[in-house]
Coordinates of N, CA and C in Angstrom, one line a residue:
M1 N -19.2 -38.6 -4.7 CA -20.1 -39.3 -5.3 C -19.8 -40.7 -5.1
V2 N -21.0 -41.3 -4.8 CA -20.9 -42.6 -4.5 C -21.5 -43.6 -5.4
N3 N -20.8 -44.8 -5.7 CA -21.2 -45.7 -7.0 C -22.1 -46.6 -6.6
C4 N -22.5 -47.3 -7.5 CA -23.8 -48.4 -7.3 C -23.4 -49.3 -6.0
E5 N -22.5 -49.6 -5.6 CA -22.3 -50.5 -4.6 C -22.1 -49.9 -3.1
G6 N -22.4 -48.3 -3.3 CA -22.5 -47.8 -2.2 C -21.2 -47.3 -1.5
R7 N -20.2 -47.2 -2.4 CA -18.7 -46.7 -2.3 C -18.6 -45.6 -2.7
A8 N -17.6 -44.7 -2.2 CA -17.1 -43.5 -2.5 C -16.5 -43.8 -3.7
D9 N -16.7 -42.8 -5.0 CA -16.0 -42.9 -6.1 C -15.0 -42.0 -5.8
T10 N -13.8 -43.1 -6.1 CA -12.5 -42.4 -6.0 C -11.8 -42.1 -7.2
R11 N -12.5 -41.8 -8.6 CA -12.0 -41.6 -9.8 C -11.3 -40.2 -10.0
G12 N -11.7 -39.4 -9.2 CA -10.9 -38.0 -9.3 C -12.0 -37.4 -10.5
G13 N -11.5 -36.1 -10.6 CA -12.1 -35.1 -11.7 C -13.1 -34.3 -10.9
D14 N -13.7 -33.8 -11.6 CA -14.8 -32.8 -11.3 C -16.0 -33.7 -11.2
R15 N -16.9 -33.5 -10.1 CA -17.8 -34.4 -10.1 C -19.0 -33.8 -11.1
R16 N -19.3 -32.6 -11.5 CA -20.3 -32.2 -12.6 C -19.9 -32.8 -13.7
R17 N -18.6 -33.0 -14.1 CA -18.1 -33.6 -15.3 C -18.8 -35.1 -15.3
L18 N -18.2 -35.8 -14.2 CA -18.9 -37.1 -14.2 C -20.5 -37.6 -14.3
V19 N -21.2 -36.4 -13.3 CA -22.8 -36.6 -13.7 C -23.0 -36.3 -15.1
R20 N -22.5 -35.2 -15.6 CA -22.9 -35.0 -17.1 C -22.6 -36.0 -18.0
R21 N -21.6 -36.7 -17.6 CA -21.4 -38.0 -18.5 C -22.3 -39.1 -18.5
A22 N -22.8 -39.3 -17.1 CA -23.9 -40.1 -16.9 C -25.2 -39.6 -17.9
L23 N -25.4 -38.3 -17.7 CA -27.0 -38.2 -18.7 C -26.6 -38.0 -20.0
T24 N -25.2 -38.1 -20.7 CA -25.3 -38.0 -22.1 C -24.7 -39.2 -22.5
S25 N -24.3 -40.0 -21.6 CA -23.6 -41.3 -22.4 C -24.6 -42.4 -22.1
V26 N -25.7 -42.4 -23.1 CA -26.7 -43.6 -22.9 C -26.1 -44.4 -24.2
G27 N -26.0 -45.6 -23.8 CA -25.6 -46.3 -25.2 C -27.0 -47.4 -25.7
P28 N -26.9 -48.3 -26.7 CA -27.6 -49.0 -27.0 C -28.1 -50.3 -25.8
G29 N -29.5 -50.0 -25.6 CA -29.9 -51.4 -24.9 C -29.7 -50.7 -23.2
D30 N -29.5 -49.5 -23.0 CA -29.3 -49.1 -21.4 C -30.7 -48.5 -21.1
G31 N -31.9 -48.6 -21.9 CA -33.3 -48.6 -21.4 C -33.3 -47.3 -20.5
D32 N -33.1 -47.4 -19.1 CA -33.4 -46.5 -18.2 C -32.5 -45.3 -18.3
G33 N -31.1 -45.5 -18.9 CA -30.3 -44.6 -19.0 C -29.7 -44.0 -17.8
G34 N -29.7 -45.0 -16.8 CA -29.0 -44.3 -15.7 C -28.9 -45.6 -14.5
G35 N -29.2 -46.7 -14.9 CA -29.0 -47.8 -13.8 C -27.8 -48.1 -13.7
C36 N -27.7 -49.0 -12.6 CA -26.0 -49.5 -12.1 C -25.4 -50.6 -12.9
G37 N -26.6 -51.2 -13.6 CA -26.2 -52.4 -14.2 C -25.0 -52.7 -15.0
D38 N -25.0 -52.4 -16.4 CA -24.0 -52.2 -17.3 C -23.2 -51.1 -17.4
E39 N -23.5 -50.0 -16.8 CA -22.4 -48.7 -16.6 C -21.1 -49.3 -16.4
Q40 N -20.6 -50.0 -15.7 CA -19.5 -50.5 -15.1 C -18.6 -51.1 -16.5
D41 N -19.4 -51.6 -17.4 CA -18.6 -52.2 -18.6 C -18.4 -51.1 -19.6
H42 N -18.7 -50.0 -19.2 CA -18.3 -48.8 -20.1 C -17.3 -47.7 -19.4
D43 N -16.6 -48.4 -19.0 CA -15.4 -47.2 -18.2 C -15.2 -46.3 -19.2
S44 N -14.5 -45.0 -18.4 CA -14.3 -43.9 -19.1 C -12.8 -44.2 -19.4
R45 N -12.3 -43.5 -20.6 CA -11.0 -43.6 -21.0 C -10.7 -42.2 -21.2
L46 N -9.4 -41.7 -21.7 CA -8.7 -40.6 -21.8 C -8.7 -40.3 -23.3
W47 N -9.1 -39.3 -23.6 CA -9.0 -38.6 -25.3 C -8.4 -37.7 -25.4
H48 N -7.2 -37.4 -26.1 CA -6.6 -36.1 -26.5 C -7.4 -35.4 -27.2
V49 N -7.6 -34.1 -27.0 CA -8.8 -33.3 -27.7 C -7.7 -31.9 -28.4
T50 N -7.9 -31.8 -30.0 CA -7.5 -30.3 -30.3 C -8.5 -30.0 -31.0
L51 N -8.7 -28.7 -30.6 CA -10.3 -27.9 -31.0 C -9.5 -26.7 -31.7
S52 N -9.9 -26.3 -32.8 CA -9.4 -25.2 -33.6 C -10.7 -24.1 -33.6
V53 N -10.2 -23.1 -33.7 CA -11.2 -22.0 -33.7 C -10.9 -20.9 -34.5
S54 N -11.5 -19.9 -35.3 CA -11.3 -18.9 -36.0 C -12.3 -17.9 -36.2
G55 N -11.7 -16.8 -36.5 CA -13.0 -15.7 -37.0 C -12.3 -14.4 -37.2
K56 N -13.0 -13.3 -36.9 CA -12.6 -11.9 -37.2 C -11.7 -11.9 -36.4
P57 N -10.5 -10.9 -36.7 CA -9.5 -10.5 -35.7 C -10.0 -9.8 -34.5
A58 N -9.3 -9.8 -33.5 CA -9.9 -9.5 -32.1 C -8.4 -9.1 -31.6
P59 N -8.5 -8.1 -30.1 CA -7.3 -7.6 -29.7 C -6.5 -8.8 -29.4
L60 N -5.3 -9.3 -29.4 CA -4.3 -10.2 -28.8 C -4.6 -10.2 -27.3
S61 N -4.7 -9.0 -26.9 CA -4.5 -8.9 -25.1 C -6.2 -9.6 -24.9
D62 N -7.2 -9.2 -25.4 CA -8.5 -9.8 -25.3 C -8.7 -11.3 -25.5
V63 N -7.7 -11.6 -26.6 CA -7.9 -13.2 -26.7 C -6.8 -13.7 -25.7
R64 N -5.9 -13.6 -25.6 CA -5.2 -14.0 -24.4 C -5.9 -14.2 -23.1
R65 N -6.5 -12.9 -22.5 CA -7.4 -13.1 -21.4 C -8.6 -14.1 -21.4
A66 N -9.2 -14.0 -22.5 CA -10.2 -14.9 -22.5 C -9.8 -16.5 -22.5
L67 N -8.7 -16.7 -23.3 CA -8.2 -18.4 -23.3 C -7.8 -18.5 -21.5
E68 N -7.0 -17.5 -21.1 CA -6.8 -17.6 -19.8 C -7.8 -18.0 -18.6
Q69 N -8.8 -17.1 -19.2 CA -10.4 -17.5 -18.0 C -11.0 -18.7 -18.4
L70 N -10.9 -19.2 -19.8 CA -11.3 -20.3 -20.1 C -10.8 -21.7 -19.6
A71 N -9.3 -21.3 -19.3 CA -8.4 -22.6 -18.7 C -8.7 -22.5 -17.3
H72 N -9.0 -21.5 -16.6 CA -9.5 -21.3 -15.2 C -11.0 -22.0 -15.1
D73 N -11.9 -21.8 -15.7 CA -13.2 -22.4 -16.1 C -13.2 -23.8 -16.1
H74 N -12.3 -24.2 -16.9 CA -12.2 -25.6 -17.5 C -10.8 -26.1 -17.2
P75 N -10.5 -26.6 -16.0 CA -9.4 -26.8 -15.5 C -8.3 -28.2 -16.1
F76 N -9.0 -28.6 -17.1 CA -8.5 -30.0 -17.6 C -7.8 -29.4 -18.9
L77 N -7.9 -28.0 -19.2 CA -7.4 -27.5 -20.4 C -5.8 -27.5 -20.2
L78 N -5.2 -28.3 -21.3 CA -3.9 -28.5 -21.2 C -2.8 -27.4 -21.6
T79 N -3.1 -26.9 -22.9 CA -2.6 -25.8 -23.5 C -3.2 -25.2 -24.9
S80 N -3.1 -23.9 -25.1 CA -3.7 -23.1 -25.8 C -2.6 -22.1 -26.6
R81 N -2.8 -22.0 -27.9 CA -2.0 -21.2 -28.9 C -3.0 -20.3 -29.6
Y82 N -2.6 -19.3 -29.7 CA -3.5 -17.9 -30.2 C -2.8 -17.0 -31.0
A83 N -3.5 -16.5 -31.9 CA -3.2 -15.2 -32.7 C -4.6 -14.3 -32.7
D84 N -4.3 -13.6 -33.4 CA -5.5 -12.5 -33.5 C -6.9 -13.1 -34.1
D85 N -7.0 -14.0 -34.7 CA -7.8 -14.4 -35.6 C -8.0 -16.1 -35.6
H86 N -7.5 -16.5 -34.7 CA -7.5 -18.2 -34.7 C -6.6 -18.7 -33.3
A87 N -7.3 -19.6 -32.8 CA -6.5 -20.3 -31.6 C -7.0 -21.8 -31.9
E88 N -5.8 -22.4 -31.2 CA -5.9 -24.0 -31.1 C -5.7 -24.2 -29.4
I89 N -6.9 -25.2 -29.1 CA -6.9 -25.5 -27.6 C -6.7 -27.1 -27.5
R90 N -5.6 -27.5 -26.9 CA -5.5 -28.9 -26.5 C -5.8 -29.3 -25.1
Y91 N -6.4 -30.5 -25.2 CA -6.6 -31.1 -23.5 C -6.8 -32.4 -23.6
W92 N -6.9 -33.0 -22.1 CA -7.3 -34.3 -22.2 C -8.7 -34.5 -21.7
E93 N -9.5 -35.3 -22.1 CA -11.1 -35.4 -21.9 C -11.2 -36.9 -21.4
E94 N -11.9 -37.0 -20.2 CA -12.2 -38.1 -19.8 C -13.7 -38.4 -20.5
A95 N -13.8 -39.6 -21.1 CA -15.3 -39.9 -21.8 C -15.2 -41.5 -21.9
R96 N -16.3 -42.2 -22.1 CA -16.7 -43.3 -22.5 C -16.4 -43.8 -23.9
D97 N -16.5 -42.9 -24.8 CA -16.4 -43.1 -26.1 C -15.9 -42.1 -26.8
L98 N -15.5 -42.0 -28.1 CA -15.3 -40.8 -28.9 C -16.1 -39.8 -29.1
H99 N -17.7 -40.5 -29.5 CA -18.6 -39.7 -29.5 C -18.9 -38.8 -28.3
D100 N -18.9 -39.3 -27.0 CA -19.0 -38.3 -25.9 C -18.1 -37.4 -25.8
A101 N -16.8 -37.7 -26.2 CA -15.6 -36.6 -25.9 C -15.7 -35.8 -27.2
A102 N -16.0 -36.1 -28.3 CA -16.4 -35.2 -29.4 C -17.4 -33.9 -29.0
A103 N -18.4 -34.8 -28.3 CA -19.7 -33.6 -28.1 C -19.3 -33.0 -27.1
V104 N -18.7 -33.3 -25.8 CA -18.2 -32.2 -25.0 C -17.1 -31.1 -25.6
A105 N -16.5 -31.8 -26.3 CA -15.3 -30.6 -27.1 C -16.3 -29.5 -28.2
L106 N -17.1 -30.2 -28.6 CA -17.9 -29.0 -29.6 C -18.9 -28.3 -28.6
R107 N -18.8 -28.7 -27.4 CA -19.9 -27.7 -26.7 C -18.7 -26.7 -25.9
L108 N -17.6 -27.0 -25.7 CA -16.5 -26.2 -25.1 C -16.7 -24.9 -25.1
W109 N -16.4 -24.2 -26.7 CA -16.4 -23.0 -26.7 C -17.6 -22.3 -26.8
G110 N -18.7 -22.6 -27.3 CA -20.1 -22.1 -26.9 C -20.5 -21.9 -25.7
E111 N -20.4 -22.9 -24.7 CA -20.7 -23.0 -23.4 C -19.9 -21.8 -22.5
H112 N -18.6 -21.7 -23.0 CA -18.0 -20.6 -22.2 C -18.0 -19.3 -22.9
R113 N -18.4 -19.3 -23.8 CA -18.2 -17.9 -24.9 C -18.4 -16.7 -23.9
S114 N -19.6 -16.7 -23.2 CA -20.1 -15.5 -22.5 C -19.4 -15.5 -21.3
S115 N -19.1 -16.9 -20.5 CA -18.4 -16.5 -18.9 C -16.9 -16.1 -19.3
A116 N -16.3 -16.6 -20.3 CA -14.9 -16.4 -20.4 C -14.7 -15.0 -21.6
R117 N -16.0 -14.6 -21.8 CA -15.6 -13.4 -23.0 C -14.9 -13.9 -24.2
L118 N -15.1 -15.2 -24.5 CA -14.5 -15.6 -25.6 C -14.9 -14.9 -27.0
P119 N -14.0 -14.8 -28.1 CA -13.9 -14.0 -29.4 C -15.2 -14.9 -30.0
P120 N -16.3 -14.0 -30.6 CA -17.3 -15.0 -31.4 C -16.8 -16.0 -32.6
W121 N -15.7 -16.4 -32.5 CA -15.3 -17.4 -33.5 C -16.0 -18.8 -33.6
E122 N -15.8 -19.2 -34.5 CA -16.5 -20.8 -35.1 C -15.5 -21.6 -34.9
I123 N -16.1 -22.8 -34.4 CA -14.9 -24.0 -34.5 C -14.7 -24.5 -35.9
V124 N -13.2 -24.8 -36.3 CA -13.2 -24.8 -37.9 C -12.3 -26.3 -37.6
G125 N -12.1 -26.9 -36.5 CA -11.3 -28.1 -36.4 C -11.7 -28.7 -35.1
L126 N -11.5 -30.1 -35.4 CA -11.4 -30.9 -34.1 C -11.0 -32.3 -34.4
E127 N -9.9 -32.4 -33.5 CA -9.3 -34.0 -33.7 C -9.6 -34.6 -32.0
V128 N -10.0 -35.8 -32.2 CA -10.1 -36.6 -30.8 C -9.6 -37.8 -31.0
I129 N -8.5 -38.0 -30.4 CA -7.8 -39.4 -30.5 C -7.5 -40.0 -29.0
D130 N -7.6 -41.3 -29.0 CA -7.5 -42.0 -27.7 C -6.0 -41.8 -27.2
R131 N -5.7 -42.4 -25.9 CA -4.5 -42.1 -25.2 C -3.2 -43.0 -26.2
A132 N -3.9 -44.2 -26.4 CA -2.7 -45.0 -27.1 C -2.2 -44.5 -28.4
T133 N -3.1 -43.9 -29.1 CA -2.9 -43.4 -30.4 C -1.9 -42.4 -30.2
Y134 N -2.4 -41.1 -29.1 CA -1.5 -40.1 -29.1 C -0.3 -40.5 -28.8
H135 N 0.0 -41.5 -28.0 CA 1.5 -41.8 -27.6 C 2.1 -42.7 -28.6
Q136 N 1.3 -43.1 -29.7 CA 2.0 -43.6 -30.5 C 2.5 -42.8 -31.7
R137 N 1.6 -41.8 -32.0 CA 2.1 -40.9 -32.8 C 3.1 -40.0 -32.5
V138 N 3.4 -40.0 -30.9 CA 4.3 -39.0 -30.5 C 6.0 -39.6 -30.6
A139 N 5.8 -41.2 -30.2 CA 6.6 -42.0 -30.3 C 7.2 -42.2 -31.8
E140 N 6.5 -42.1 -32.7 CA 6.8 -42.5 -34.1 C 7.3 -41.3 -34.8
G141 N 7.4 -40.2 -34.0 CA 7.6 -38.8 -34.4 C 6.7 -38.1 -35.7
Y142 N 5.6 -38.6 -35.5 CA 4.6 -37.5 -36.4 C 3.2 -37.3 -35.6
G143 N 3.4 -37.3 -34.3 CA 2.4 -36.6 -33.2 C 2.1 -35.1 -33.5
P144 N 1.2 -34.5 -32.7 CA 1.1 -33.2 -32.8 C 2.4 -32.6 -32.2
P145 N 2.6 -31.3 -32.7 CA 3.5 -30.7 -32.5 C 3.5 -30.5 -31.0
P146 N 4.9 -30.6 -30.3 CA 5.2 -30.7 -29.2 C 4.4 -29.2 -28.4
A147 N 3.8 -29.6 -27.1 CA 2.9 -28.6 -26.6 C 4.0 -27.8 -25.7
H148 N 3.5 -26.5 -25.6 CA 4.4 -25.7 -24.9 C 4.2 -26.1 -23.6
P149 N 5.0 -25.4 -22.3 CA 4.4 -25.8 -20.9 C 3.1 -25.6 -21.0
V150 N 2.0 -26.0 -20.1 CA 0.9 -25.5 -19.8 C 0.7 -24.5 -19.7
G151 N -0.6 -23.9 -20.2 CA -0.9 -22.5 -20.4 C -1.3 -21.8 -21.7
V152 N -1.3 -20.8 -21.7 CA -1.7 -20.0 -22.8 C -0.6 -19.3 -23.5
H153 N -0.3 -19.5 -24.9 CA 0.8 -19.2 -25.5 C 0.4 -18.7 -26.9
P154 N 1.2 -17.4 -27.6 CA 1.0 -16.9 -28.6 C 1.5 -17.9 -29.7
Y155 N 1.2 -18.0 -31.1 CA 1.6 -18.8 -31.9 C 3.0 -18.4 -32.3

C-alpha cells in the first residue's frame, strides 16, 4: 500500500483491513472521506476486544472446528474459549478509535458465520478497551482472566 506521500506503508497488518478502516473511519469535518490531509492526525491504536456469543447447544466438535476456522480466517484472533452453548473470543484490533474497533467486532461473528460454519449464536457481550487500560488492569490484578496459549480451548 502506498501512503499519501507516495511511500510504501510499512505499518504491517492485512491490507484489506487497512482499506476497510479508511472506508469506515470518517470523522467530523473529513468532507471527502478519504483525502490525505487529516488522516495522519487519526493514527490507529490497538484495542483489546472480548466478544461473547451464546445460543442453542451445538456439538462441541463442531464449535471447536468452527472457531479454528474463524482463527484461520481472522489471523488476529488471540484466543477462544468455548462450551456447547457459548464462546468467548479475544483478540487485538487495530482501529482509529473505540467506535471503529467495536463496529468491526460486532460484524466479526456475522461476517464469518457461513465461511467458518459458526453456530447460529448471537452476540451477548462486547468489551473493547485500549492497550494502556488492558495493561493497567493486568498489572493491578483485576484484568481479564489470563489467556490460554493462543488458540481454541474448551472452558
